[in-house]
Coordinates of C-alpha atoms in Angstrom, one line a residue:
X28 CA 3.8 80.3 -5.3
X29 CA 6.7 80.9 -8.0
X30 CA 8.6 84.4 -8.6
X31 CA 9.6 86.2 -12.0
X32 CA 11.8 88.4 -12.9
X33 CA 12.1 90.0 -16.4
X34 CA 16.1 90.8 -16.8
X35 CA 17.6 91.7 -20.1
X36 CA 14.3 90.5 -22.4
X37 CA 14.2 87.5 -21.1
X38 CA 11.5 86.0 -18.3
X39 CA 13.0 84.2 -15.0
X40 CA 10.5 82.1 -12.6
X41 CA 11.6 80.7 -9.5
X42 CA 9.8 77.8 -8.2
X43 CA 9.1 79.2 -4.9
X44 CA 11.3 81.4 -2.0
X45 CA 12.9 78.7 -0.6
X46 CA 14.4 77.8 -4.9
X47 CA 14.6 82.1 -4.8
X48 CA 16.9 81.9 -2.1
X49 CA 19.5 78.9 -3.2
X50 CA 20.0 80.5 -6.7
X51 CA 20.4 84.2 -5.0
X52 CA 23.3 83.1 -2.7
X53 CA 27.0 83.7 -3.1
X54 CA 28.7 81.2 -5.1
X55 CA 29.7 78.1 -3.2
X56 CA 30.8 74.4 -3.2
X57 CA 28.3 73.3 -0.9
X58 CA 24.9 74.2 -2.4
X59 CA 26.6 73.5 -5.9
X60 CA 26.5 69.7 -4.4
X61 CA 23.6 70.0 -3.3
X62 CA 22.4 71.4 -6.8
X63 CA 20.4 74.5 -5.7
X64 CA 23.0 76.8 -6.6
X65 CA 22.2 79.1 -9.9
X66 CA 23.5 77.7 -12.6
X67 CA 25.4 81.6 -14.3
X68 CA 26.5 84.4 -12.7
X69 CA 23.8 85.0 -15.2
X70 CA 20.8 83.8 -13.0
X71 CA 22.9 84.7 -9.5
X72 CA 22.3 88.4 -10.2
X73 CA 18.5 88.2 -11.5
X74 CA 17.7 86.5 -8.2
X75 CA 18.4 89.2 -6.3
X76 CA 17.1 91.1 -8.1
X77 CA 13.4 89.6 -7.5
X78 CA 14.8 88.7 -4.2
X79 CA 14.9 92.1 -4.2
X80 CA 11.3 93.0 -4.2
X81 CA 10.2 90.5 -1.9
X82 CA 7.9 91.3 1.0
X83 CA 9.5 91.1 4.1
X84 CA 6.2 90.0 5.0
X85 CA 7.0 86.7 2.8
X86 CA 9.1 84.8 5.2
X87 CA 6.1 84.5 8.0
X88 CA 3.8 82.4 5.6
X89 CA 6.1 80.2 2.9
X90 CA 8.3 78.8 5.2
X91 CA 10.7 76.9 3.8
X92 CA 10.5 73.6 6.2
X93 CA 7.8 72.5 6.4
X94 CA 6.1 73.4 10.4
X95 CA 4.9 70.1 10.8
X96 CA 7.9 68.1 10.6
X97 CA 10.1 70.7 11.9
X98 CA 10.5 72.2 15.2
X99 CA 12.7 74.2 14.2
X100 CA 10.5 76.2 12.0
X101 CA 7.7 75.5 15.2
X102 CA 10.6 77.8 16.6
X103 CA 10.8 81.0 14.8
X104 CA 7.4 81.9 13.9
X105 CA 6.2 80.4 17.4
X106 CA 7.9 82.5 18.8
X107 CA 8.9 86.0 16.2
X108 CA 7.9 88.5 18.4
X109 CA 5.0 90.9 15.9
X110 CA 5.4 93.5 17.6
X111 CA 9.2 94.2 17.5
X112 CA 8.6 93.6 14.1
X113 CA 6.1 96.2 12.9
X114 CA 8.5 99.2 12.5
X115 CA 9.5 97.5 9.5
X116 CA 7.0 95.2 8.6
X117 CA 5.8 97.0 5.3
X118 CA 9.7 96.7 3.4
X119 CA 10.8 94.2 0.9
X120 CA 13.8 92.6 1.1
X121 CA 15.2 95.7 -0.2
X122 CA 13.9 98.7 1.5
X123 CA 14.9 96.1 4.2
X124 CA 18.9 97.0 3.1
X125 CA 18.8 99.9 2.8
X126 CA 17.3 100.6 6.4
X127 CA 19.9 99.1 7.5
X128 CA 22.4 100.8 6.4
X129 CA 20.7 104.2 6.9
X130 CA 21.5 106.4 9.7
X131 CA 17.9 105.2 11.0
X132 CA 19.5 101.6 12.0
X133 CA 19.9 103.0 15.3
X134 CA 22.6 100.4 17.7
X135 CA 19.1 101.0 20.3
X136 CA 17.1 100.0 17.4
X137 CA 18.5 97.5 15.4
X138 CA 18.7 95.3 19.7
X139 CA 15.3 95.8 19.7
X140 CA 14.2 94.8 16.2
X141 CA 16.1 91.1 16.5
X142 CA 12.9 88.6 17.9
X143 CA 11.2 90.5 15.2
X144 CA 13.1 88.6 13.0
X145 CA 13.5 85.3 11.8
X146 CA 16.7 84.1 10.3
X147 CA 15.2 84.2 6.1
X148 CA 14.9 87.8 6.3
X149 CA 18.6 88.2 7.6
X150 CA 19.6 85.0 5.3
X151 CA 18.0 87.3 2.9
X152 CA 19.0 90.3 2.5
X153 CA 22.5 89.4 3.2
X154 CA 22.7 88.0 -0.1
X155 CA 21.7 90.8 -1.8
X156 CA 24.4 92.9 0.6
X157 CA 27.9 93.7 -0.4
X158 CA 31.0 92.2 2.3
X159 CA 31.3 96.5 3.4
X160 CA 27.2 96.1 4.4
X161 CA 28.0 93.3 6.2
X162 CA 31.0 94.4 8.2
X163 CA 29.1 98.3 8.2
X164 CA 25.4 97.2 9.7
X165 CA 27.5 94.4 11.6
X166 CA 29.7 97.2 13.3
X167 CA 26.5 99.2 14.6
X168 CA 24.9 96.2 16.8
X169 CA 26.6 95.5 20.2
X170 CA 25.0 92.0 21.9
X171 CA 26.2 92.0 25.9
X172 CA 26.3 89.3 27.5
X173 CA 27.7 87.7 31.3
X174 CA 28.4 84.8 33.3
X175 CA 32.1 85.7 35.2
X176 CA 33.0 89.0 32.8
X177 CA 31.4 91.2 30.2
X178 CA 31.1 89.9 26.8
X179 CA 30.2 91.9 24.0
X180 CA 31.0 95.4 25.2
X181 CA 32.0 97.3 22.5
X182 CA 35.5 98.0 21.7
X183 CA 36.2 94.8 23.2
X184 CA 36.9 91.7 21.6
X185 CA 37.5 88.2 23.1
X186 CA 39.2 85.3 23.1
X187 CA 38.3 82.0 23.8
X188 CA 42.0 80.3 24.8
X189 CA 41.6 76.5 23.2
X190 CA 43.8 74.5 25.3
X191 CA 43.5 70.8 23.2
X192 CA 45.9 68.1 23.2
X193 CA 45.8 64.4 21.8
X194 CA 45.9 62.3 24.4
X195 CA 44.2 65.1 26.4
X196 CA 47.5 64.9 28.3
X197 CA 47.1 67.8 31.6
X198 CA 50.1 68.9 31.7
X199 CA 50.3 69.1 27.5
X200 CA 46.8 71.2 29.1
X201 CA 48.2 73.3 31.4
X202 CA 50.8 74.2 29.6
X203 CA 49.2 75.9 26.7
X204 CA 46.8 77.6 29.7
X205 CA 49.9 78.9 30.6
X206 CA 51.1 80.5 27.6
X207 CA 47.5 81.5 26.8
X208 CA 46.8 83.9 29.7
X209 CA 50.7 85.0 29.1
X210 CA 50.1 85.6 25.9
X211 CA 46.0 87.7 27.0
X212 CA 43.8 85.2 26.4
X213 CA 40.6 83.7 26.9
X214 CA 38.0 86.2 27.8
X215 CA 36.0 84.8 26.3
X216 CA 36.7 80.9 27.5
X217 CA 39.3 78.5 28.4
X218 CA 37.8 75.5 25.9
X219 CA 39.1 72.6 25.8
X220 CA 37.7 69.7 22.7
X221 CA 38.3 66.5 24.7
X222 CA 39.6 63.5 22.7
X223 CA 37.5 61.6 24.5
X224 CA 34.3 60.8 25.6
X225 CA 35.2 58.8 28.8
X226 CA 32.9 61.2 31.7
X227 CA 36.0 60.3 34.3
X228 CA 38.3 62.0 31.4
X229 CA 36.0 64.6 31.0
X230 CA 35.5 64.9 34.7
X231 CA 39.7 65.2 35.2
X232 CA 39.1 68.3 32.4
X233 CA 37.4 70.4 34.1
X234 CA 38.5 69.6 37.8
X235 CA 41.7 70.8 36.6
X236 CA 40.4 74.1 34.7
X237 CA 38.2 74.9 37.0
X238 CA 41.3 74.6 40.1
X239 CA 43.7 76.7 37.1
X240 CA 40.6 79.8 37.2
X241 CA 40.2 79.5 41.3
X242 CA 43.9 79.3 42.0
X243 CA 44.6 82.1 39.6
X244 CA 41.8 83.8 40.6
X245 CA 41.1 84.3 37.1
X246 CA 37.1 86.6 35.7
X247 CA 36.7 83.8 33.3
X248 CA 34.8 80.2 32.8
X249 CA 35.5 77.0 30.8
X250 CA 34.3 74.4 28.9
X251 CA 35.2 71.0 28.2
X252 CA 33.1 70.9 24.5
X253 CA 31.4 67.8 24.9
X254 CA 28.0 66.9 24.0
X255 CA 24.7 68.4 26.0
X256 CA 23.7 64.7 27.5
X257 CA 27.4 64.5 29.1
X258 CA 28.1 67.7 30.6
X259 CA 24.5 67.1 32.3
X260 CA 25.5 63.8 33.3
X261 CA 29.2 65.7 34.9
X262 CA 26.8 67.9 36.0
X263 CA 24.6 65.2 38.0
X264 CA 28.2 63.8 39.4
X265 CA 28.8 66.8 41.2
X266 CA 32.0 68.3 38.7
X267 CA 32.4 71.5 37.9
X268 CA 30.8 72.7 35.2
X269 CA 30.7 76.2 34.1
X270 CA 29.9 76.4 30.2
X271 CA 27.4 74.0 29.2
X272 CA 28.4 73.5 25.1
X273 CA 26.9 71.4 22.1
X274 CA 26.7 72.1 18.4
X275 CA 23.6 72.6 15.9
X276 CA 21.9 73.0 13.0
X277 CA 18.9 75.2 11.8
X278 CA 17.1 71.8 10.9
X279 CA 15.0 69.2 13.0
X280 CA 16.9 66.4 11.2
X281 CA 19.9 68.1 12.0
X282 CA 19.9 68.1 15.6
X283 CA 18.8 65.1 15.4
X284 CA 22.3 64.0 14.2
X285 CA 23.8 65.3 16.3
X286 CA 21.8 63.6 19.2
X287 CA 20.1 67.0 19.9
X288 CA 16.6 68.2 20.3
X289 CA 14.7 71.5 22.4
X290 CA 13.8 69.7 24.8
X291 CA 17.1 68.0 25.4
X292 CA 19.3 72.1 24.6
X293 CA 16.8 72.5 27.7
X294 CA 17.6 70.4 29.9
X295 CA 21.4 71.5 29.4
X296 CA 20.1 74.8 30.1
X297 CA 18.2 73.8 33.5
X298 CA 21.3 72.3 34.7
X299 CA 24.2 74.3 34.2
X300 CA 21.7 77.2 35.8
X301 CA 21.2 75.0 39.1
X302 CA 24.7 74.9 39.8
X303 CA 24.4 78.8 39.5
X304 CA 28.6 79.3 39.0
X305 CA 28.4 83.1 37.3
X306 CA 29.3 86.0 39.4
X307 CA 28.2 88.2 36.9
X308 CA 25.6 86.9 35.2
X309 CA 23.2 83.0 33.8
X310 CA 23.8 82.5 30.8
X311 CA 25.7 79.5 30.9
X312 CA 25.8 77.6 27.1
X313 CA 28.0 77.7 25.2
X314 CA 27.0 76.7 20.9
X315 CA 28.9 76.2 17.8
X316 CA 27.1 76.7 14.1
X317 CA 28.8 75.8 10.8
X318 CA 27.4 75.7 6.9
X319 CA 27.3 72.8 5.6
X320 CA 26.6 71.4 8.7
X321 CA 22.5 70.1 7.4
X322 CA 24.2 69.0 4.4
X323 CA 26.9 67.2 5.8
X324 CA 24.2 65.2 7.5
X325 CA 21.7 65.4 4.2
X326 CA 19.1 67.2 6.1
X327 CA 19.3 70.6 4.6
X328 CA 15.7 69.8 2.9
X329 CA 16.2 71.3 -0.5
X330 CA 17.7 74.7 1.4
X331 CA 20.4 76.4 0.9
X332 CA 23.6 76.3 3.3
X333 CA 23.9 79.6 4.4
X334 CA 20.0 80.0 5.4
X335 CA 20.0 76.6 6.9
X336 CA 22.9 78.0 8.9
X337 CA 21.4 81.1 10.3
X338 CA 18.3 78.8 11.2
X339 CA 20.3 77.6 13.8
X340 CA 21.5 81.0 15.3
X341 CA 17.3 80.8 15.4
X342 CA 18.4 77.9 17.9
X343 CA 20.8 79.4 19.6
X344 CA 18.4 82.5 20.4
X345 CA 16.0 80.2 22.5
X346 CA 18.5 79.5 25.3
X347 CA 20.7 82.8 25.9
X348 CA 23.8 82.0 25.4
X349 CA 27.0 83.2 26.4
X350 CA 29.2 83.3 23.4
X351 CA 27.5 81.5 20.1
X352 CA 30.9 81.2 17.1
X353 CA 30.4 79.4 13.6
X354 CA 33.4 77.2 12.8
X355 CA 33.0 78.6 9.7
X356 CA 36.3 77.0 7.1
X357 CA 36.0 73.1 9.3
X358 CA 33.5 71.2 7.4
X359 CA 36.1 71.5 4.6
X360 CA 36.3 72.6 0.5
X361 CA 33.4 70.1 -0.1
X362 CA 31.1 73.5 1.6
X363 CA 33.7 76.5 1.5
X364 CA 36.5 75.5 -1.7
X365 CA 38.4 78.0 -1.0
X366 CA 39.3 81.3 0.0
X367 CA 36.8 83.6 -1.2
X368 CA 33.8 81.7 -0.1
X369 CA 35.3 81.5 3.7
X370 CA 35.9 84.7 4.0
X371 CA 32.3 85.8 2.9
X372 CA 30.4 83.6 4.9
X373 CA 32.4 84.1 7.7
X374 CA 31.3 87.3 7.3
X375 CA 27.2 86.0 6.1
X376 CA 27.2 84.2 9.6
X377 CA 28.1 87.8 11.7
X378 CA 25.8 90.3 10.2
X379 CA 23.4 87.3 10.5
X380 CA 24.2 86.0 14.5
X381 CA 24.3 89.2 15.2
X382 CA 21.3 90.4 13.7
X383 CA 19.3 88.3 15.0
X384 CA 20.9 89.2 18.7
X385 CA 23.4 87.7 19.9
X386 CA 26.7 87.0 20.7
X387 CA 28.7 86.0 17.3
X388 CA 32.6 85.3 17.6
X389 CA 34.8 83.0 14.8
X390 CA 36.8 80.4 14.3
X391 CA 38.6 82.2 11.7
X392 CA 39.8 78.7 10.4
X393 CA 40.3 76.3 7.0
X394 CA 41.2 72.8 6.7
X395 CA 44.7 71.7 5.3
X396 CA 42.7 70.3 1.8
X397 CA 40.8 73.3 1.1
X398 CA 42.4 75.9 -1.1
X399 CA 43.3 79.1 1.6
X400 CA 45.9 79.6 3.7
X401 CA 47.2 82.0 7.0
X402 CA 46.7 85.2 4.2
X403 CA 42.6 84.3 3.6
X404 CA 42.3 83.7 7.6
X405 CA 45.0 87.1 8.0
X406 CA 41.4 89.2 5.5
X407 CA 39.0 87.3 7.2
X408 CA 40.3 88.3 10.6
X409 CA 40.6 91.8 10.1
X410 CA 37.8 91.6 8.6
X411 CA 35.5 90.0 11.5
X412 CA 37.2 92.4 13.8
X413 CA 36.4 95.9 11.9
X414 CA 32.7 94.1 11.9
X415 CA 32.7 93.7 16.0
X416 CA 33.4 90.1 16.5
X417 CA 32.4 89.2 19.2
X418 CA 35.1 86.7 20.2
X419 CA 38.2 85.0 18.4
X420 CA 40.0 81.9 19.6
X421 CA 43.4 81.6 20.2
X422 CA 45.7 78.4 19.6
X423 CA 49.2 78.0 20.4
X424 CA 50.5 78.2 16.9
X425 CA 47.1 78.6 15.2
X426 CA 47.7 75.2 14.3
X427 CA 45.4 72.6 16.6
X428 CA 47.7 69.2 16.8
X429 CA 43.9 67.9 18.5
X430 CA 40.9 68.3 15.4
X431 CA 43.7 69.2 12.6
X432 CA 43.4 72.2 11.1
X433 CA 44.2 76.1 11.3
X434 CA 42.7 78.7 13.3
X435 CA 43.9 81.6 14.7
X436 CA 46.5 82.0 17.3
X437 CA 47.5 84.3 20.5
X438 CA 48.7 86.2 18.7
X439 CA 46.6 87.1 16.1
X440 CA 44.2 88.5 18.4
X441 CA 47.0 90.6 19.9
X442 CA 47.6 91.6 15.5
X443 CA 43.6 92.7 15.8
X444 CA 44.2 94.1 19.4
X445 CA 47.1 96.4 18.0
X446 CA 45.8 97.8 14.4
X447 CA 42.4 98.1 16.0
X448 CA 42.9 99.4 19.0
X449 CA 39.8 96.2 20.7
X450 CA 40.7 95.8 24.2
X451 CA 39.5 92.6 26.4
X452 CA 36.7 91.8 28.6
X453 CA 36.7 94.5 31.2
X454 CA 37.5 92.4 34.6
X455 CA 39.4 90.2 32.7
X456 CA 42.1 93.0 31.3
X457 CA 41.8 94.4 35.6
X458 CA 43.5 91.1 36.0
X459 CA 46.2 91.0 33.6
X460 CA 47.1 94.4 35.1
X461 CA 46.4 92.8 39.0
X462 CA 48.6 90.3 37.4
X463 CA 52.1 92.3 36.4
X464 CA 50.3 90.5 33.2
X465 CA 49.8 93.9 31.5
X466 CA 49.5 97.5 32.0
X467 CA 46.7 99.3 32.6
X468 CA 45.5 100.4 28.9
X469 CA 46.0 95.6 28.6
X470 CA 49.5 95.9 27.0
X471 CA 51.3 92.7 27.8
X472 CA 54.1 92.9 29.6
X473 CA 57.7 90.8 28.8
X474 CA 57.0 87.3 28.6
X475 CA 59.7 86.9 31.4
X476 CA 56.2 88.2 33.6
X477 CA 54.6 85.9 33.5
X478 CA 56.8 82.9 35.5
X479 CA 54.9 83.6 38.5
X480 CA 51.9 82.5 37.4
X481 CA 53.7 78.6 37.4
X482 CA 53.9 78.2 41.9
X483 CA 50.6 79.1 41.2
X484 CA 49.5 75.8 39.0
X485 CA 48.1 73.1 40.1
X486 CA 50.6 70.0 39.7
X487 CA 48.5 67.9 36.6
X488 CA 49.7 64.6 35.7
X489 CA 50.0 62.9 33.5
X490 CA 47.7 61.1 30.7

């Protein structure tokens, strides 16, 4: 089935819906690398006009990756909630945009709609929306998840305290944790990207974080971001694992390149829940995604990278995660070339994830060889805060010394909370007040008031 659009006296043809979606995408280096991007701004504009007239129902009958060959496609179509979709089933992509921006799209209506939306639908409507549209709609969506605290409440923003160390040195990690806690970071998770994949080392890191959280009675959760199968091994060995982590993508073959499939993710979910470590809820999964991951694995199947990213959110949705974040500029300029592309991708990802019912956060970041800088990240940080992002990263000095990329610092989160009036997860904020780290409004106490935490900290050994 082909699609046509007349513009300026010229008849434009697009081979299929997958092709049309790629041509309608905002400019980005990854789609150009894949050879599927629009050849000109004119072709891109015409493709958007054409896409706006496509009925939403078309995405239920025209698959981008064959149903028989891809378990993600099967998950999307087999799990589609027709009753939730019914209120908008008669709309085109353009009409859906208008509805999303109208007063009819209330927070309650958007919450009920989420199970009826496929990732291709939300990717399509995002392609014909301006940045302000993406912000205005995402801001209306509230997605709440719980483990030991409550994440995603309106007018709140959480942070992942990311105390990475290039040699997994326990003293260095503990120092970063104290630094982050004293600056009010860590309500989303205290999460380490380990340098090692040694199970014994990973177990020690899990125990270190568990001891810190237990001794200080912090209402938060920990995660060592290792492969899901390794987390299952740790659980089987009696290691205290709070959240089970995995990087995921939007096609079966891309997930296979990560060493996972839906069955393995289900095992991780069941193993994590078996420990019953959550005091408020059982959202035990933590997923990370990023535009370009499927293309970098040569597993995109000709689908544009933003639609592939949205398909990853369908995978995440099936496992009721506590946290999902797009690591938006991490893969590099081959996929998102500069600050403008990174900013747009971050807003798209947040919009698509929230619309599909996910607790979407963002690692607002760039690599050192991208055409981007911290001013670009400040812009995206402020836009996502306005859009209601669930959580961001908190890294000492914004410079991850293990992964060697630039992200957001503890102070960046303080800036955003100050200028936008955002609070932390309520249980975590109450803990800050009880321990003297903040006043009742969440405003931090002077740094000297955090020194009492050191006495309660475990005494980790050097690596």
